[in-house]
GROMACS .gro file of N, CA and C in nm:
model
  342
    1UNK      N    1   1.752  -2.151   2.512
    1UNK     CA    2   1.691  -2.182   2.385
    1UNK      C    3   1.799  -2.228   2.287
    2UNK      N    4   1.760  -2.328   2.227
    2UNK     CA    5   1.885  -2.398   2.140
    2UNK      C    6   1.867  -2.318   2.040
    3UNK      N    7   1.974  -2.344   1.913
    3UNK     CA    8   1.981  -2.347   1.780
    3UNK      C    9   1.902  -2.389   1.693
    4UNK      N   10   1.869  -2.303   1.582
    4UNK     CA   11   1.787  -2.347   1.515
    4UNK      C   12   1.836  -2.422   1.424
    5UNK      N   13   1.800  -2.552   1.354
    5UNK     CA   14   1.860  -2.615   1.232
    5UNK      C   15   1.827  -2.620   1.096
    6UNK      N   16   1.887  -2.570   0.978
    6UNK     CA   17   1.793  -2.528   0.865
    6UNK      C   18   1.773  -2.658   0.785
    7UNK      N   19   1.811  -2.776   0.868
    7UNK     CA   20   1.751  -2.921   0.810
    7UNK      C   21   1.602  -2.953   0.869
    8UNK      N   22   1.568  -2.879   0.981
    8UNK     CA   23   1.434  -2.879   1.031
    8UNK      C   24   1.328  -2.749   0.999
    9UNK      N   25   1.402  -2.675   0.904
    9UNK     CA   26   1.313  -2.556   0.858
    9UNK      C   27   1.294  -2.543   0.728
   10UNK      N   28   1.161  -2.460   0.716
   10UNK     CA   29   1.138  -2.455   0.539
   10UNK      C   30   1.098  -2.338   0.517
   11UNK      N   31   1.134  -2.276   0.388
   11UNK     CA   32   1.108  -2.119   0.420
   11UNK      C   33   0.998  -2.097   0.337
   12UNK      N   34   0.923  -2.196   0.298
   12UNK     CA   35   0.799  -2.161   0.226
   12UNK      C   36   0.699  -2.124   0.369
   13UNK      N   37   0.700  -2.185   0.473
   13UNK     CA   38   0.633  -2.174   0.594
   13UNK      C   39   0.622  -2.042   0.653
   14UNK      N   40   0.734  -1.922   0.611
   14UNK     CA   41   0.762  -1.853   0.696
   14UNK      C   42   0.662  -1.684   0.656
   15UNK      N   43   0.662  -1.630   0.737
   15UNK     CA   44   0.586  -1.481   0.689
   15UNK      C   45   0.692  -1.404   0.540
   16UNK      N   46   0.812  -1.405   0.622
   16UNK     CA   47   0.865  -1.403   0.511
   16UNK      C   48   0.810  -1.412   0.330
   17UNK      N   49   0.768  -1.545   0.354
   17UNK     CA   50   0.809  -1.618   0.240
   17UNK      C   51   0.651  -1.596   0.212
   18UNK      N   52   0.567  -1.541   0.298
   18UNK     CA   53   0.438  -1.527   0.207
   18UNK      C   54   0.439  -1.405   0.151
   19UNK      N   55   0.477  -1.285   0.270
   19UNK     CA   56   0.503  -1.138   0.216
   19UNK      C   57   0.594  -1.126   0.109
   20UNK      N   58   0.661  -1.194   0.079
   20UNK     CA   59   0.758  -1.175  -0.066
   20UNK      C   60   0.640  -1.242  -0.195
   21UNK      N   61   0.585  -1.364  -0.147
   21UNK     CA   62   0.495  -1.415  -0.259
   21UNK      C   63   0.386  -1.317  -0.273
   22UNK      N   64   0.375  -1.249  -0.204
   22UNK     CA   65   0.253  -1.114  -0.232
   22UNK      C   66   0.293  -0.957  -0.358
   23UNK      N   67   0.454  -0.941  -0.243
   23UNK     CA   68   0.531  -0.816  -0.353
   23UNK      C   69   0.609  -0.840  -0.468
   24UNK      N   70   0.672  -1.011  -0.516
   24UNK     CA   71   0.726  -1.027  -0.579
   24UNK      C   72   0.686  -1.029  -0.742
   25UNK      N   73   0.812  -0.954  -0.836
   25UNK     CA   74   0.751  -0.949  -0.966
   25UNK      C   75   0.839  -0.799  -0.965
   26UNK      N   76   0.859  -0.766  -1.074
   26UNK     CA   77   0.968  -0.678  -1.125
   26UNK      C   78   0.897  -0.486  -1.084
   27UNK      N   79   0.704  -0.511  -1.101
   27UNK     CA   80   0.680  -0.382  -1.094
   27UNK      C   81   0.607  -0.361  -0.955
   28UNK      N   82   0.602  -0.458  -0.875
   28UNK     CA   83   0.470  -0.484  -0.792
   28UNK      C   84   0.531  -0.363  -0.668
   29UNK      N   85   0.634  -0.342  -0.640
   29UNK     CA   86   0.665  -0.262  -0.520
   29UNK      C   87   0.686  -0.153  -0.593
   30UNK      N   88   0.743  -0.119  -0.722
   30UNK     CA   89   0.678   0.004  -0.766
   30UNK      C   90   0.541   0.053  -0.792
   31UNK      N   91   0.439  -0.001  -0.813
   31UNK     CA   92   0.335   0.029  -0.842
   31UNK      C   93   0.261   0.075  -0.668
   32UNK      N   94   0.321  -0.033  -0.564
   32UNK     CA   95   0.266   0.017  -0.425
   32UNK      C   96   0.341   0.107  -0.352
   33UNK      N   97   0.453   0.132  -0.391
   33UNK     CA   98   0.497   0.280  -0.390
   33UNK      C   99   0.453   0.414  -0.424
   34UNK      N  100   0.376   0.431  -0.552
   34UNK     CA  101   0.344   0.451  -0.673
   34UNK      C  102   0.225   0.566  -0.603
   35UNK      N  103   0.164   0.467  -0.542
   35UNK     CA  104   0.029   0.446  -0.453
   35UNK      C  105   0.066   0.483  -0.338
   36UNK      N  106   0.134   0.465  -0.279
   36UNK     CA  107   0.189   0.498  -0.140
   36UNK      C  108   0.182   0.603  -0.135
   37UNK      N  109   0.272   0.691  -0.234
   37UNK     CA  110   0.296   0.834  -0.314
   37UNK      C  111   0.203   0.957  -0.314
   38UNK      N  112   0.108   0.854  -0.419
   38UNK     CA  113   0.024   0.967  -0.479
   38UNK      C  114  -0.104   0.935  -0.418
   39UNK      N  115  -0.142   0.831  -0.349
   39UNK     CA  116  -0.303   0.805  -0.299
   39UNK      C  117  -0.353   0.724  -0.414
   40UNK      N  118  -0.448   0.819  -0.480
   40UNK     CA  119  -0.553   0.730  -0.616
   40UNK      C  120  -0.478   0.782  -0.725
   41UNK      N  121  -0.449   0.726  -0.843
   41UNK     CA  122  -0.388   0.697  -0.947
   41UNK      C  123  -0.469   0.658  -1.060
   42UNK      N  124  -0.453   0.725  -1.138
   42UNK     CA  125  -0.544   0.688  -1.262
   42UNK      C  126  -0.423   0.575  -1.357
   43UNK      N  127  -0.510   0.494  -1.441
   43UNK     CA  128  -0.386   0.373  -1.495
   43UNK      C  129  -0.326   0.440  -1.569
   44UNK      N  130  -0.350   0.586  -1.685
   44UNK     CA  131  -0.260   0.606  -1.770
   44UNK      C  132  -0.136   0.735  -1.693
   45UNK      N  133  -0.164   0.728  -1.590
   45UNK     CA  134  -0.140   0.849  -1.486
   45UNK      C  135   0.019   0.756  -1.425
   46UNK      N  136  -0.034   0.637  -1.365
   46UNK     CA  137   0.088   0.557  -1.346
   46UNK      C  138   0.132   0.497  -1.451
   47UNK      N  139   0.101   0.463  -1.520
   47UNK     CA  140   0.189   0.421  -1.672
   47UNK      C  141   0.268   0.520  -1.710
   48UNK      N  142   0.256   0.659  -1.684
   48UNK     CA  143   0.364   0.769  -1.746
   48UNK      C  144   0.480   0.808  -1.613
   49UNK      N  145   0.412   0.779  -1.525
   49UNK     CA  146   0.491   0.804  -1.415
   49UNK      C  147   0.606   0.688  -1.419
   50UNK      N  148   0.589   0.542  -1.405
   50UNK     CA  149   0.656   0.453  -1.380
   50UNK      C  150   0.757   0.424  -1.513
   51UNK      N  151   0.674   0.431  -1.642
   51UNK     CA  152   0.755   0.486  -1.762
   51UNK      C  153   0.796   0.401  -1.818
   52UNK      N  154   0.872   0.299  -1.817
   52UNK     CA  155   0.916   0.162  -1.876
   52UNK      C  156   0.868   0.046  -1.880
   53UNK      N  157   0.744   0.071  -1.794
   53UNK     CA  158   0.622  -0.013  -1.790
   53UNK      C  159   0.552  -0.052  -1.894
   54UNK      N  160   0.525  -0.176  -1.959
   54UNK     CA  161   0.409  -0.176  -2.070
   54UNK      C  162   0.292  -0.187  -2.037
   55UNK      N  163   0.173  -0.159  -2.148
   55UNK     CA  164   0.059  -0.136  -2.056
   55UNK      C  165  -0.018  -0.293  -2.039
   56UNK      N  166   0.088  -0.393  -2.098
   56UNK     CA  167  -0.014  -0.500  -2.078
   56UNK      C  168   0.031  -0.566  -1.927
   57UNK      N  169   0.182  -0.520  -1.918
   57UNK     CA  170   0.222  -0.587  -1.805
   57UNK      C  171   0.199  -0.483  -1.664
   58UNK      N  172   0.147  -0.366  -1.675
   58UNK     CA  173   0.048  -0.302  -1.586
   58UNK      C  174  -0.076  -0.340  -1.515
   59UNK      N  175  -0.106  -0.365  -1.614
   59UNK     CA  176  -0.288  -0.441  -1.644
   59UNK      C  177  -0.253  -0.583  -1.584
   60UNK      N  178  -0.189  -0.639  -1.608
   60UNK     CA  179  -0.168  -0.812  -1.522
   60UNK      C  180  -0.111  -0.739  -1.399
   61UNK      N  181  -0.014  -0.684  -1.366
   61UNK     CA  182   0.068  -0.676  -1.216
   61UNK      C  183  -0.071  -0.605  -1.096
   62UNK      N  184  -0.138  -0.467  -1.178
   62UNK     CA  185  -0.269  -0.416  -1.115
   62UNK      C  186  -0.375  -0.565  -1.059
   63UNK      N  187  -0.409  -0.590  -1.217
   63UNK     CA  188  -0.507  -0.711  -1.141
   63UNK      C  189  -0.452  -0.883  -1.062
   64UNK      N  190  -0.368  -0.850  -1.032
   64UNK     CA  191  -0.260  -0.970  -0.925
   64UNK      C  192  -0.292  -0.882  -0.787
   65UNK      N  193  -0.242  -0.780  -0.788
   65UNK     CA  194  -0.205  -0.702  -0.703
   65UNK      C  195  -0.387  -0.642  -0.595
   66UNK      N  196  -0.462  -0.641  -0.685
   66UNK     CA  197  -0.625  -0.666  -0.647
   66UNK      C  198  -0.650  -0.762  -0.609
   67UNK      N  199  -0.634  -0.898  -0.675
   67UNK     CA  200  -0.649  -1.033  -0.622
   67UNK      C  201  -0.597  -1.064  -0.503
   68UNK      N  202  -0.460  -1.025  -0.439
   68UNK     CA  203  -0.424  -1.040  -0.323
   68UNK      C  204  -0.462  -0.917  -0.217
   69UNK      N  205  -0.556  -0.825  -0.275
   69UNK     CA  206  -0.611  -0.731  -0.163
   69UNK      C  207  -0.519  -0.609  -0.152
   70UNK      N  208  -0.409  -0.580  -0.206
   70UNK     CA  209  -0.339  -0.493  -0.174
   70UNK      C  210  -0.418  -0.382  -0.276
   71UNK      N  211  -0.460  -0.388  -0.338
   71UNK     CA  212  -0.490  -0.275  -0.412
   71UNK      C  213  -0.657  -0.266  -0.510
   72UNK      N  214  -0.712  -0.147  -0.464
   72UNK     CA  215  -0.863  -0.137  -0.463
   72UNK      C  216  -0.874  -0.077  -0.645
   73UNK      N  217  -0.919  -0.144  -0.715
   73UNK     CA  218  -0.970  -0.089  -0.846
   73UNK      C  219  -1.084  -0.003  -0.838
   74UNK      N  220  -1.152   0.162  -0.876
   74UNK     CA  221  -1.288   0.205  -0.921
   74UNK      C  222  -1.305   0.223  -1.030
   75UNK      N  223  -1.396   0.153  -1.092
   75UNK     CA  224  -1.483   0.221  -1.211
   75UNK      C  225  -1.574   0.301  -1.215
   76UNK      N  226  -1.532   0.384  -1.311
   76UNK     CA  227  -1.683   0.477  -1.321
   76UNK      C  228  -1.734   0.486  -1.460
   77UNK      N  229  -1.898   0.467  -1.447
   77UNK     CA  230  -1.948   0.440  -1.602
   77UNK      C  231  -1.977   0.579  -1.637
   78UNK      N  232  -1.884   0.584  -1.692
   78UNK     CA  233  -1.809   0.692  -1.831
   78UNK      C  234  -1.792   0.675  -1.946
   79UNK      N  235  -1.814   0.790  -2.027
   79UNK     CA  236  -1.719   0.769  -2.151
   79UNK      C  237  -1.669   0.905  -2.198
   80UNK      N  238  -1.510   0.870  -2.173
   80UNK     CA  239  -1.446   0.778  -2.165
   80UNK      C  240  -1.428   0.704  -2.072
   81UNK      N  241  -1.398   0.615  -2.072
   81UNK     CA  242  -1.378   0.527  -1.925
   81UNK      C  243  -1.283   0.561  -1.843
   82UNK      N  244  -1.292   0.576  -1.682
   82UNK     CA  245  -1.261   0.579  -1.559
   82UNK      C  246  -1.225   0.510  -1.448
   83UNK      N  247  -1.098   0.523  -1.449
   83UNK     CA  248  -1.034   0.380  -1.355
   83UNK      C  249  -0.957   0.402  -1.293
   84UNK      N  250  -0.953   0.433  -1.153
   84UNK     CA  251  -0.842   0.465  -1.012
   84UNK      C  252  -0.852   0.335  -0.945
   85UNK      N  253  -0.666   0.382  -0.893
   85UNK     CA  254  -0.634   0.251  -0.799
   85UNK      C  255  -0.588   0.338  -0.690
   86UNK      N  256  -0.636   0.221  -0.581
   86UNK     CA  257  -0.550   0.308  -0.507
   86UNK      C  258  -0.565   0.180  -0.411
   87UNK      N  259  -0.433   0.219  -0.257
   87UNK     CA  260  -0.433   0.091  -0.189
   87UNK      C  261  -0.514   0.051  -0.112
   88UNK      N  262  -0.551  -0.050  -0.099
   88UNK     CA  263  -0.651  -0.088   0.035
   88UNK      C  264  -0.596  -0.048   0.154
   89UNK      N  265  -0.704  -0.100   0.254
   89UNK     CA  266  -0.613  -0.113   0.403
   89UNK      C  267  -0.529  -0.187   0.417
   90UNK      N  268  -0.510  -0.279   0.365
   90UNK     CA  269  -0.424  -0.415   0.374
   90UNK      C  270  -0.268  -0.367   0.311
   91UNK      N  271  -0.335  -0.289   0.179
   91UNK     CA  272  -0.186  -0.276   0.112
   91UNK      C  273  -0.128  -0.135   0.177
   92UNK      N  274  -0.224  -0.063   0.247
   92UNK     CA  275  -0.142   0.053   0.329
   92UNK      C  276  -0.096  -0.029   0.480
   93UNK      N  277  -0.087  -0.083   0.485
   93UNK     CA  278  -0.005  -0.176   0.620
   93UNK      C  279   0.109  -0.211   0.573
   94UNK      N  280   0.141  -0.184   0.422
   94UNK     CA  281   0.288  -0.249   0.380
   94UNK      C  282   0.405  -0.108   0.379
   95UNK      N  283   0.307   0.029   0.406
   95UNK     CA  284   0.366   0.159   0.399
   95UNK      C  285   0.455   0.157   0.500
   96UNK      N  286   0.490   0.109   0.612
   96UNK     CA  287   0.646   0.109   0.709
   96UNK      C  288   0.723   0.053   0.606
   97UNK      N  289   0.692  -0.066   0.563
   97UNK     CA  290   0.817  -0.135   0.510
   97UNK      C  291   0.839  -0.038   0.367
   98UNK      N  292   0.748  -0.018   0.337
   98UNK     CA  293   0.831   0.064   0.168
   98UNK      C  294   0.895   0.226   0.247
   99UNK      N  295   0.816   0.232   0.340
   99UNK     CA  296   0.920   0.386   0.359
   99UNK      C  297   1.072   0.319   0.438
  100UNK      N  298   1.079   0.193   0.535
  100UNK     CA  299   1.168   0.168   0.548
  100UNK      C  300   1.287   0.150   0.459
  101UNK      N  301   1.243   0.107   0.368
  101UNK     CA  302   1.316   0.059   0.249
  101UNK      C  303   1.326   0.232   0.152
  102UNK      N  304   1.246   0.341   0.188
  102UNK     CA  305   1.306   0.431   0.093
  102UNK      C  306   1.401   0.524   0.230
  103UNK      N  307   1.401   0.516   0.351
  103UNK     CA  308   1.492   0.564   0.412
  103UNK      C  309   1.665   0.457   0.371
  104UNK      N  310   1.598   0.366   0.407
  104UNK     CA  311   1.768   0.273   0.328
  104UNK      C  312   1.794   0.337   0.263
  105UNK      N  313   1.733   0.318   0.140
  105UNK     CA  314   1.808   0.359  -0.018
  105UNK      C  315   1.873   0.548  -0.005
  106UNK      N  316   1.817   0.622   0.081
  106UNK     CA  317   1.853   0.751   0.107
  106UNK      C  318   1.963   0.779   0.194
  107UNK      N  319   1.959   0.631   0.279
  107UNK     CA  320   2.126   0.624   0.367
  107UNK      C  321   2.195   0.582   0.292
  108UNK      N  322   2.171   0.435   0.221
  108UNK     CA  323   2.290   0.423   0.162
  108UNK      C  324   2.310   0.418   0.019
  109UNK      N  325   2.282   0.537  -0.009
  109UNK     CA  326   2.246   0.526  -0.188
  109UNK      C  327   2.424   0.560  -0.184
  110UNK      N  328   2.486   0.480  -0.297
  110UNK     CA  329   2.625   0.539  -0.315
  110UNK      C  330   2.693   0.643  -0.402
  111UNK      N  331   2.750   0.739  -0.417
  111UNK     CA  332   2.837   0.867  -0.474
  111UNK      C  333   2.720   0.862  -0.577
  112UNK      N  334   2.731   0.898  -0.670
  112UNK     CA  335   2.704   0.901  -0.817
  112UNK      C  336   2.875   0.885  -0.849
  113UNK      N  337   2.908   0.800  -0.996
  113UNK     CA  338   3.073   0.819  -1.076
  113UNK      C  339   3.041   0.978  -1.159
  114UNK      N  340   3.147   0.995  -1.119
  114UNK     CA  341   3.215   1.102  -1.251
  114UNK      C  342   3.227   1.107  -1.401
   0.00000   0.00000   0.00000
């Protein structure tokens, strides 16, 4: 099998490059962590947890994050109003790779400085 040539490849094509266009965005793998974590999540429940989060940029990353299936919104007609997330099947298929990625960070997290 020859060499591959990266003048004959494009990385928009690749799984790669769709699975990153799915998690990419500053909160999106925290929030499916988040979820990974805790199961169902109420929004003001992960807004205190995640903490530096604003709630408008919650509210857009949640409903992105629905749109591509990874993550199931419920309402319940309440008042006050009632709203859990939690992951689909789709977005619990991404649970190897985020625990992969939290065994990394636990191998190679470095010292803490003095």
């Amino acid at each position: 099998m020859g060499q591959r040539c990266i003048a004959n490849e494009c990385l928009s094509g690749t799984g790669f490059s769709y699975t990153l266009s799915l998690i990419n965005g500053k909160y999106k793998m925290t929030i499916l962590y988040t979820l990974m974590e805790f199961g169902v999540v109420r929004f003001n429940e992960m807004k205190k947890y995640i903490g530096e989060i604003s709630y408008k940029t919650l509210s857009v990353t949640l409903k992105e994050l629905e749109t591509d299936g990874l993550v199931h919104r419920e309402e319940y007609p309440q008042i006050p109003p009632k709203v859990e997330y939690s992951l689909t099947q789709r977005g619990k298929s991404l649970i190897p790779i985020l625990d992969a990625m939290c065994e990394w960070g636990d191998q190679n997290r470095l010292p803490a400085a003095d």
